Short mmCIF file of C-alpha atoms in Angstrom, two decimals:
data_model
loop_
_atom_site.label_atom_id
_atom_site.label_comp_id
_atom_site.label_asym_id
_atom_site.label_seq_id
_atom_site.Cartn_x
_atom_site.Cartn_y
_atom_site.Cartn_z
CA MET C 1 -22.45 -59.58 26.51
CA ALA C 2 -20.17 -57.13 24.85
CA ALA C 3 -20.13 -56.07 21.53
CA THR C 4 -17.37 -57.84 19.03
CA GLN C 5 -14.54 -55.44 18.45
CA GLY C 6 -14.33 -53.91 15.08
CA ARG C 7 -17.81 -55.40 14.60
CA LEU C 8 -20.38 -52.45 15.49
CA THR C 9 -21.00 -49.62 13.30
CA LEU C 10 -22.86 -46.07 13.59
CA TYR C 11 -24.77 -44.52 11.20
CA ALA C 12 -25.39 -41.04 11.46
CA ASN C 13 -26.70 -38.92 8.31
CA VAL C 14 -25.99 -35.22 6.61
CA GLY C 15 -28.99 -34.69 4.57
CA PRO C 16 -29.56 -37.36 2.12
CA GLU C 17 -26.27 -38.52 3.02
CA LEU C 18 -25.60 -42.02 4.68
CA PHE C 19 -22.05 -42.51 7.03
CA HIS C 20 -20.82 -45.03 8.53
CA TYR C 21 -18.07 -45.14 11.68
CA ASP C 22 -16.20 -48.01 12.97
CA VAL C 23 -17.00 -48.42 16.80
CA ASP C 24 -14.26 -49.21 19.12
CA VAL C 25 -16.12 -49.64 22.33
CA ASP C 26 -12.71 -50.12 24.68
CA ALA C 27 -11.19 -47.13 23.52
CA GLY C 28 -14.82 -44.90 23.22
CA THR C 29 -13.15 -43.55 19.75
CA LEU C 30 -15.30 -42.98 16.05
CA THR C 31 -13.52 -43.71 13.03
CA ARG C 32 -15.53 -42.42 9.88
CA ARG C 33 -15.15 -44.52 6.79
CA ASP C 34 -17.70 -43.71 3.36
CA SER C 35 -20.95 -43.09 2.64
CA VAL C 36 -24.07 -43.69 0.65
CA VAL C 37 -26.07 -40.94 -1.07
CA LEU C 38 -30.10 -41.57 -0.67
CA PRO C 39 -32.51 -40.08 -3.24
CA ALA C 40 -33.75 -38.11 -0.23
CA ASN C 41 -32.94 -36.30 3.31
CA VAL C 42 -32.74 -39.20 6.20
CA GLN C 43 -35.87 -39.06 8.66
CA TYR C 44 -35.23 -42.36 10.28
CA ALA C 45 -33.64 -45.93 9.99
CA TRP C 46 -34.20 -49.54 11.86
CA PRO C 47 -32.00 -52.26 11.51
CA HIS C 48 -32.97 -55.38 10.62
CA ALA C 49 -33.59 -58.79 12.99
CA SER C 50 -30.76 -60.33 11.38
CA CYS C 51 -28.49 -57.15 11.30
CA ARG C 52 -27.78 -57.68 7.50
CA PHE C 53 -30.17 -55.24 6.19
CA LEU C 54 -30.60 -51.38 7.59
CA TYR C 55 -34.08 -49.82 6.28
CA VAL C 56 -34.42 -45.94 5.43
CA ALA C 57 -37.24 -43.85 5.46
CA THR C 58 -35.95 -40.80 3.15
CA SER C 59 -37.97 -37.60 2.67
CA ASP C 60 -37.64 -33.73 0.77
CA GLY C 61 -40.79 -32.67 2.87
CA ALA C 62 -39.62 -29.93 5.70
CA PRO C 63 -40.66 -30.88 9.22
CA GLY C 64 -43.10 -29.73 10.91
CA GLY C 65 -45.35 -27.51 8.80
CA GLY C 66 -42.71 -27.13 6.19
CA ALA C 67 -43.26 -27.57 3.05
CA ALA C 68 -44.86 -31.33 2.18
CA GLY C 69 -42.39 -32.63 -0.54
CA SER C 70 -42.94 -35.03 -3.36
CA LYS C 71 -40.64 -37.61 -2.97
CA HIS C 72 -40.67 -40.07 0.39
CA PRO C 73 -38.97 -43.23 -0.60
CA LEU C 74 -38.21 -46.40 1.58
CA ASN C 75 -34.92 -47.88 1.39
CA ALA C 76 -33.79 -51.03 1.38
CA LEU C 77 -29.68 -51.55 2.44
CA ARG C 78 -27.80 -53.74 2.52
CA ILE C 79 -25.24 -54.19 5.49
CA GLU C 80 -21.60 -55.27 4.40
CA PRO C 81 -20.78 -58.13 7.00
CA ASP C 82 -17.06 -57.33 6.86
CA SER C 83 -16.84 -53.73 6.89
CA GLY C 84 -20.25 -52.31 7.52
CA ALA C 85 -20.58 -50.20 4.45
CA LEU C 86 -24.00 -50.15 3.05
CA THR C 87 -25.58 -50.99 -0.56
CA PRO C 88 -28.70 -50.74 -2.13
CA HIS C 89 -31.00 -53.77 -1.44
CA GLY C 90 -34.04 -53.87 -4.23
CA GLU C 91 -35.85 -50.90 -4.95
CA PRO C 92 -37.15 -48.52 -3.06
CA VAL C 93 -40.98 -48.17 -1.84
CA ALA C 94 -42.70 -44.73 -2.90
CA LEU C 95 -44.59 -43.83 0.62
CA PRO C 96 -47.68 -41.17 0.45
CA SER C 97 -45.85 -38.73 2.36
CA ARG C 98 -42.84 -37.17 5.29
CA PRO C 99 -42.35 -40.24 7.23
CA ILE C 100 -41.09 -39.48 10.53
CA HIS C 101 -40.34 -43.00 12.20
CA LEU C 102 -40.29 -46.48 11.23
CA SER C 103 -39.45 -49.67 12.82
CA ALA C 104 -39.95 -53.35 11.99
CA ASP C 105 -41.98 -55.63 13.95
CA ILE C 106 -39.54 -58.46 15.96
CA PRO C 107 -38.84 -61.29 13.52
CA SER C 108 -38.68 -57.98 10.59
CA GLU C 109 -41.29 -59.71 8.72
CA TYR C 110 -43.21 -56.36 8.37
CA ALA C 111 -42.03 -52.53 8.62
CA LEU C 112 -44.08 -50.31 10.24
CA VAL C 113 -44.20 -46.89 9.51
CA ALA C 114 -45.64 -43.18 10.99
CA PHE C 115 -46.06 -40.25 9.50
CA ASN C 116 -46.87 -37.17 11.31
CA ASN C 117 -48.49 -34.59 8.66
CA PRO C 118 -51.03 -35.58 8.15
CA SER C 119 -51.02 -38.45 10.99
CA ALA C 120 -50.83 -42.21 9.53
CA LEU C 121 -49.48 -45.40 10.64
CA LEU C 122 -48.82 -48.00 7.19
CA VAL C 123 -47.35 -51.13 7.30
CA TYR C 124 -45.38 -52.77 4.63
CA ARG C 125 -44.30 -56.21 4.25
CA ILE C 126 -40.32 -56.81 4.27
CA ASN C 127 -39.54 -59.72 1.66
CA ALA C 128 -37.84 -62.85 2.56
CA ASP C 129 -35.01 -61.67 0.64
CA GLY C 130 -34.86 -58.78 2.31
CA THR C 131 -36.18 -56.53 0.46
CA ALA C 132 -39.01 -53.49 1.56
CA GLY C 133 -42.20 -54.68 -0.23
CA ASP C 134 -45.55 -53.54 -0.93
CA GLU C 135 -47.93 -51.93 1.68
CA VAL C 136 -50.29 -54.47 3.62
CA ALA C 137 -54.30 -53.63 3.53
CA GLN C 138 -55.73 -53.40 6.68
CA PRO C 139 -58.91 -54.73 8.04
CA GLY C 140 -60.40 -51.04 9.41
CA PRO C 141 -59.11 -47.65 9.84
CA VAL C 142 -56.45 -46.76 11.73
CA ASP C 143 -56.66 -44.18 14.29
CA ALA C 144 -52.71 -42.49 14.47
CA GLY C 145 -53.55 -39.79 16.95
CA ILE C 146 -52.52 -35.94 16.39
CA PHE C 147 -49.10 -35.93 14.73
CA ALA C 148 -47.69 -39.39 14.89
CA HIS C 149 -44.03 -39.72 16.26
CA GLN C 150 -42.97 -43.15 16.99
CA VAL C 151 -44.62 -46.66 16.54
CA ARG C 152 -42.67 -49.90 18.03
CA VAL C 153 -44.09 -53.39 18.37
CA THR C 154 -44.30 -54.95 21.92
CA PRO C 155 -41.41 -57.82 22.26
CA ASP C 156 -43.54 -60.38 22.32
CA ASN C 157 -45.06 -58.95 18.53
CA ARG C 158 -48.43 -59.48 19.45
CA HIS C 159 -49.21 -55.47 19.87
CA ALA C 160 -48.11 -52.02 18.44
CA ILE C 161 -47.76 -49.04 20.22
CA LEU C 162 -48.29 -45.55 18.00
CA VAL C 163 -47.13 -42.33 19.75
CA ALA C 164 -49.20 -39.43 19.16
CA ARG C 165 -47.49 -35.95 20.33
CA GLY C 166 -50.58 -33.93 19.81
CA PHE C 167 -49.97 -29.80 20.18
CA ASP C 168 -49.71 -27.46 22.80
CA PRO C 169 -52.04 -24.11 22.64
CA GLU C 170 -51.06 -21.24 20.12
CA ASP C 171 -51.48 -18.38 18.45
CA GLY C 172 -55.01 -18.76 20.21
CA GLU C 173 -55.69 -22.26 18.97
CA PRO C 174 -56.50 -24.42 22.24
CA GLU C 175 -54.07 -27.70 23.39
CA ARG C 176 -54.94 -30.58 20.80
CA PRO C 177 -54.29 -33.87 23.35
CA GLY C 178 -51.78 -36.23 22.57
CA SER C 179 -52.27 -39.87 22.77
CA LEU C 180 -50.56 -43.41 23.06
CA LYS C 181 -52.45 -45.68 20.21
CA LEU C 182 -52.63 -49.12 21.09
CA PHE C 183 -53.69 -52.11 18.79
CA ASP C 184 -53.34 -56.13 18.82
CA TYR C 185 -50.89 -56.92 15.83
CA ALA C 186 -50.58 -60.23 13.55
CA GLY C 187 -48.86 -60.55 10.54
CA GLY C 188 -49.03 -56.74 9.71
CA ARG C 189 -52.60 -56.11 10.58
CA LEU C 190 -53.16 -53.76 13.16
CA ILE C 191 -56.58 -54.75 14.76
CA THR C 192 -59.01 -52.57 17.27
CA THR C 193 -57.14 -49.65 18.99
CA TRP C 194 -56.80 -48.77 22.76
CA SER C 195 -56.59 -44.96 23.34
CA ILE C 196 -54.39 -43.77 26.78
CA GLU C 197 -55.36 -40.14 27.33
CA PRO C 198 -54.56 -39.37 30.97
CA ASN C 199 -56.57 -36.47 31.52
CA GLY C 200 -57.89 -36.39 28.16
CA GLY C 201 -54.76 -36.25 26.75
CA CYS C 202 -53.94 -32.53 28.04
CA GLY C 203 -50.55 -32.22 29.48
CA PHE C 204 -49.73 -35.24 27.55
CA GLY C 205 -47.61 -34.82 24.61
CA PRO C 206 -45.77 -38.35 24.33
CA ARG C 207 -42.92 -38.40 21.53
CA HIS C 208 -41.01 -41.77 21.98
CA LEU C 209 -40.98 -44.97 23.95
CA ASP C 210 -38.92 -47.83 25.08
CA PHE C 211 -39.61 -51.38 26.63
CA HIS C 212 -37.40 -53.01 29.62
CA PRO C 213 -35.92 -55.60 29.01
CA LEU C 214 -36.92 -58.10 31.48
CA ARG C 215 -40.20 -56.32 32.93
CA PRO C 216 -43.30 -55.28 31.48
CA TRP C 217 -42.44 -51.30 31.66
CA VAL C 218 -43.06 -48.76 29.80
CA TYR C 219 -40.74 -45.82 28.99
CA VAL C 220 -42.03 -42.50 27.68
CA SER C 221 -40.80 -39.44 26.90
CA LEU C 222 -42.79 -36.55 27.15
CA GLU C 223 -41.94 -33.93 24.46
CA ARG C 224 -44.14 -31.16 25.19
CA GLN C 225 -44.27 -31.33 29.33
CA ASN C 226 -40.27 -32.18 29.71
CA ALA C 227 -40.77 -35.37 31.69
CA LEU C 228 -40.65 -39.28 31.42
CA ASP C 229 -43.51 -41.64 32.21
CA LEU C 230 -44.00 -45.05 33.33
CA PHE C 231 -46.83 -47.58 32.60
CA THR C 232 -46.72 -51.19 32.44
CA LEU C 233 -48.02 -53.18 30.35
CA SER C 234 -49.99 -56.29 30.87
CA HIS C 235 -51.90 -58.57 28.27
CA GLY C 236 -51.01 -55.72 25.21
CA ARG C 237 -52.91 -53.44 27.18
CA LEU C 238 -51.58 -49.89 29.42
CA PRO C 239 -53.39 -48.31 32.65
CA PRO C 240 -55.42 -44.97 31.66
CA VAL C 241 -52.45 -43.16 33.74
CA PRO C 242 -48.75 -43.53 34.37
CA LEU C 243 -47.67 -44.89 37.63
CA PHE C 244 -44.84 -42.36 38.11
CA ARG C 245 -43.85 -39.28 35.60
CA LYS C 246 -40.40 -37.43 36.33
CA THR C 247 -38.96 -34.51 35.13
CA THR C 248 -36.05 -34.40 32.95
CA LEU C 249 -34.64 -31.23 33.39
CA ALA C 250 -31.92 -30.15 35.87
CA ARG C 251 -33.39 -26.46 36.25
CA PRO C 252 -36.79 -26.92 35.12
CA ASP C 253 -38.00 -23.44 36.10
CA GLU C 254 -35.28 -21.57 33.66
CA ARG C 255 -36.57 -21.69 30.07
CA PRO C 256 -34.87 -19.10 28.38
CA GLY C 257 -36.09 -20.65 24.78
CA ARG C 258 -38.61 -23.85 24.13
CA GLN C 259 -37.28 -26.83 25.99
CA ALA C 260 -38.05 -30.36 24.71
CA VAL C 261 -37.38 -33.81 24.90
CA SER C 262 -36.00 -36.06 22.35
CA THR C 263 -35.70 -39.60 22.39
CA VAL C 264 -35.78 -42.30 25.55
CA HIS C 265 -33.50 -45.26 26.05
CA VAL C 266 -33.69 -48.51 28.92
CA HIS C 267 -29.98 -49.34 29.31
CA PRO C 268 -29.48 -53.23 28.22
CA ASN C 269 -28.86 -54.05 31.30
CA GLY C 270 -32.86 -52.75 32.35
CA ARG C 271 -31.05 -50.73 35.53
CA PHE C 272 -31.06 -47.48 34.13
CA VAL C 273 -33.10 -45.41 31.57
CA TYR C 274 -31.47 -42.35 29.74
CA VAL C 275 -33.96 -39.06 28.13
CA GLY C 276 -32.26 -36.36 25.75
CA ASN C 277 -33.38 -32.80 26.56
CA ARG C 278 -33.29 -30.26 23.08
CA ALA C 279 -32.83 -26.64 22.99
CA SER C 280 -31.67 -24.50 19.61
CA ASP C 281 -34.01 -21.39 20.07
CA VAL C 282 -31.86 -18.09 18.91
CA THR C 283 -31.98 -14.56 18.95
CA VAL C 284 -29.92 -12.35 16.48
CA VAL C 285 -26.75 -10.48 17.79
CA ASN C 286 -24.92 -7.80 15.54
CA GLY C 287 -27.08 -9.68 12.27
CA GLU C 288 -25.60 -13.45 13.97
CA ARG C 289 -27.83 -15.84 14.58
CA VAL C 290 -27.31 -16.72 18.63
CA PHE C 291 -28.06 -19.88 21.39
CA VAL C 292 -30.61 -18.26 23.70
CA GLY C 293 -29.82 -20.73 26.30
CA GLY C 294 -31.61 -23.99 27.51
CA GLU C 295 -30.70 -27.53 28.35
CA ASN C 296 -28.99 -30.06 25.64
CA SER C 297 -28.73 -32.58 28.44
CA LEU C 298 -28.68 -36.66 29.22
CA ALA C 299 -31.01 -37.11 31.83
CA ALA C 300 -30.48 -40.51 33.50
CA PHE C 301 -32.33 -42.46 36.00
CA ALA C 302 -31.77 -45.17 38.16
CA ILE C 303 -34.69 -47.77 37.86
CA ASP C 304 -36.01 -49.10 40.92
CA PRO C 305 -36.31 -52.76 40.48
CA ALA C 306 -39.15 -53.40 42.53
CA SER C 307 -41.23 -50.82 41.08
CA GLY C 308 -39.66 -50.12 37.88
CA GLU C 309 -39.73 -46.17 39.48
CA PRO C 310 -36.97 -43.99 37.63
CA ASN C 311 -35.26 -41.76 39.86
CA LEU C 312 -32.88 -38.79 38.21
CA ILE C 313 -29.23 -39.57 39.19
CA GLN C 314 -27.65 -37.27 36.47
CA VAL C 315 -28.31 -34.30 34.01
CA GLU C 316 -25.00 -34.29 31.72
CA ASP C 317 -24.68 -31.38 29.13
CA THR C 318 -24.37 -33.19 25.84
CA ARG C 319 -21.43 -30.29 24.56
CA GLY C 320 -23.70 -29.84 21.45
CA ILE C 321 -27.15 -27.96 20.66
CA HIS C 322 -30.57 -29.87 19.93
CA PRO C 323 -29.47 -33.37 20.62
CA ARG C 324 -32.40 -35.36 18.58
CA THR C 325 -31.00 -38.57 18.97
CA PHE C 326 -28.86 -40.77 20.62
CA HIS C 327 -27.96 -44.34 20.95
CA ILE C 328 -26.19 -47.14 23.59
CA ASP C 329 -24.01 -50.05 22.47
CA PRO C 330 -25.03 -53.72 22.98
CA SER C 331 -22.83 -54.23 25.57
CA GLY C 332 -24.03 -50.87 27.27
CA ARG C 333 -20.44 -49.09 27.98
CA LEU C 334 -20.93 -46.77 25.41
CA LEU C 335 -23.25 -43.76 24.85
CA VAL C 336 -23.39 -41.83 21.64
CA VAL C 337 -25.11 -38.32 21.22
CA ALA C 338 -26.08 -36.84 17.98
CA HIS C 339 -26.87 -32.92 17.53
CA ILE C 340 -28.86 -32.42 14.73
CA MET C 341 -27.01 -28.26 14.06
CA GLY C 342 -24.35 -26.13 14.66
CA LEU C 343 -25.21 -22.09 16.27
CA LYS C 344 -22.68 -19.81 17.93
CA VAL C 345 -23.35 -19.34 21.44
CA ARG C 346 -22.37 -16.37 23.92
CA ASP C 347 -18.43 -17.01 25.55
CA GLY C 348 -18.73 -13.91 28.20
CA ASP C 349 -18.14 -11.17 25.85
CA ALA C 350 -17.62 -12.76 22.61
CA LEU C 351 -19.61 -15.36 20.11
CA ARG C 352 -18.11 -18.75 19.23
CA ASP C 353 -19.44 -21.95 17.63
CA VAL C 354 -20.67 -24.67 18.12
CA PRO C 355 -20.89 -27.48 15.48
CA ALA C 356 -22.71 -30.11 14.66
CA ARG C 357 -21.04 -33.12 16.31
CA LEU C 358 -21.47 -36.95 17.36
CA SER C 359 -20.33 -36.84 21.46
CA VAL C 360 -19.14 -39.63 23.39
CA PHE C 361 -19.73 -40.81 26.89
CA ARG C 362 -18.62 -43.58 28.64
CA ILE C 363 -21.39 -45.35 30.98
CA GLY C 364 -20.39 -46.08 34.31
CA ASP C 365 -21.47 -49.25 36.20
CA ASP C 366 -23.68 -47.01 38.59
CA GLY C 367 -25.38 -45.59 35.49
CA ARG C 368 -23.78 -41.70 35.30
CA LEU C 369 -21.98 -40.52 32.08
CA ALA C 370 -18.52 -39.41 31.22
CA PHE C 371 -17.86 -37.37 28.76
CA LEU C 372 -15.18 -38.73 26.36
CA ARG C 373 -14.86 -37.26 22.96
CA ALA C 374 -16.76 -34.53 20.75
CA TYR C 375 -16.04 -35.57 16.74
CA ASP C 376 -17.73 -32.34 14.58
CA VAL C 377 -19.41 -32.87 11.16
CA PRO C 378 -19.52 -30.06 8.90
CA VAL C 379 -23.24 -30.08 7.84
CA GLY C 380 -23.87 -26.64 6.20
CA GLU C 381 -27.24 -26.13 5.57
CA ARG C 382 -28.28 -29.91 6.55
CA THR C 383 -28.91 -32.00 9.41
CA ILE C 384 -27.97 -35.16 11.49
CA TRP C 385 -31.22 -35.89 11.32
CA TRP C 386 -30.80 -39.33 12.51
CA MET C 387 -27.83 -41.44 14.23
CA GLY C 388 -27.57 -45.26 15.61
CA MET C 389 -25.68 -48.32 16.08
CA VAL C 390 -25.94 -51.77 14.75
CA GLU C 391 -23.88 -54.54 16.02
CA ARG C 392 -22.54 -56.46 12.58
#
């Protein structure tokens, strides 16, 4: 079903400031409106099932192994139904460290928050009025693996899956394995853990997953392997190894710098799945930081309707640097990519600037992407860390 004209809003941050844009799906355009400034930099956001509220995890901590920070609020914001503007809703809830991801369970009664350093998974009540509530005490220790990166509740609301990325071997340190941690889930409580670790978790660096809308298929993007895995979910369990693994790169043997995938999204019609490829390593040229090259692209896969196998049909340049997040509108006709930063790139013998930007693509009936336009976003020393769309 097509999104109602004028009722689809895109939200994207620049540091602690969260902007909203009107989305015209037919025209493929974004119109920037106003913004709200939050207590710290936006890390991730998730809408309430009613689409009346947006929950935003923020932090003054730095990514990876940077400064831990001291301010990590979970904010509830009210979505104004007429305009899509955001206003604070209740008091923020203090989190213990920098959050990397949050999502709500299916009825939006609880928010699940993932932390990667130290790796942890906590659950918070969502009060009846939509405000953020207290932490839910768990019946036992929660195994969050190594470097948690995402948490999702299964469509039946009976299980939760935590994605833990692990680390490549570096500076003489051995590889630290990645995993998928499965929990039985009820009333905000995480019960028992099953760990999926193909090959002991070595060569398995999952970042994000998404669920097929009709079949029991779970698509997992592998950040450290630049690949897409398919698992089948049955009675809240996953098999020990994926059914299929496919590269997401057009040129997998050409990597001038670090190459990593970002998120994964299944098309609303269940016929296609998309994965982001990121690159942003630099070299110094005449005192300028210059992009060394690599794939900043979207990999589009057609899904076999019988087996779920993803088959690569396109790798499309996103026209920017480091596409960390992207989103598909509910009608499945428009895809928007957010690039976290700008960099200088080589253009023959000269250098040119590629700014941080939002790139807009039309999704064809065959699942292929056609570039429409890009909106440059001034970010200064900040980043566009998160972006998403909500149908009001």
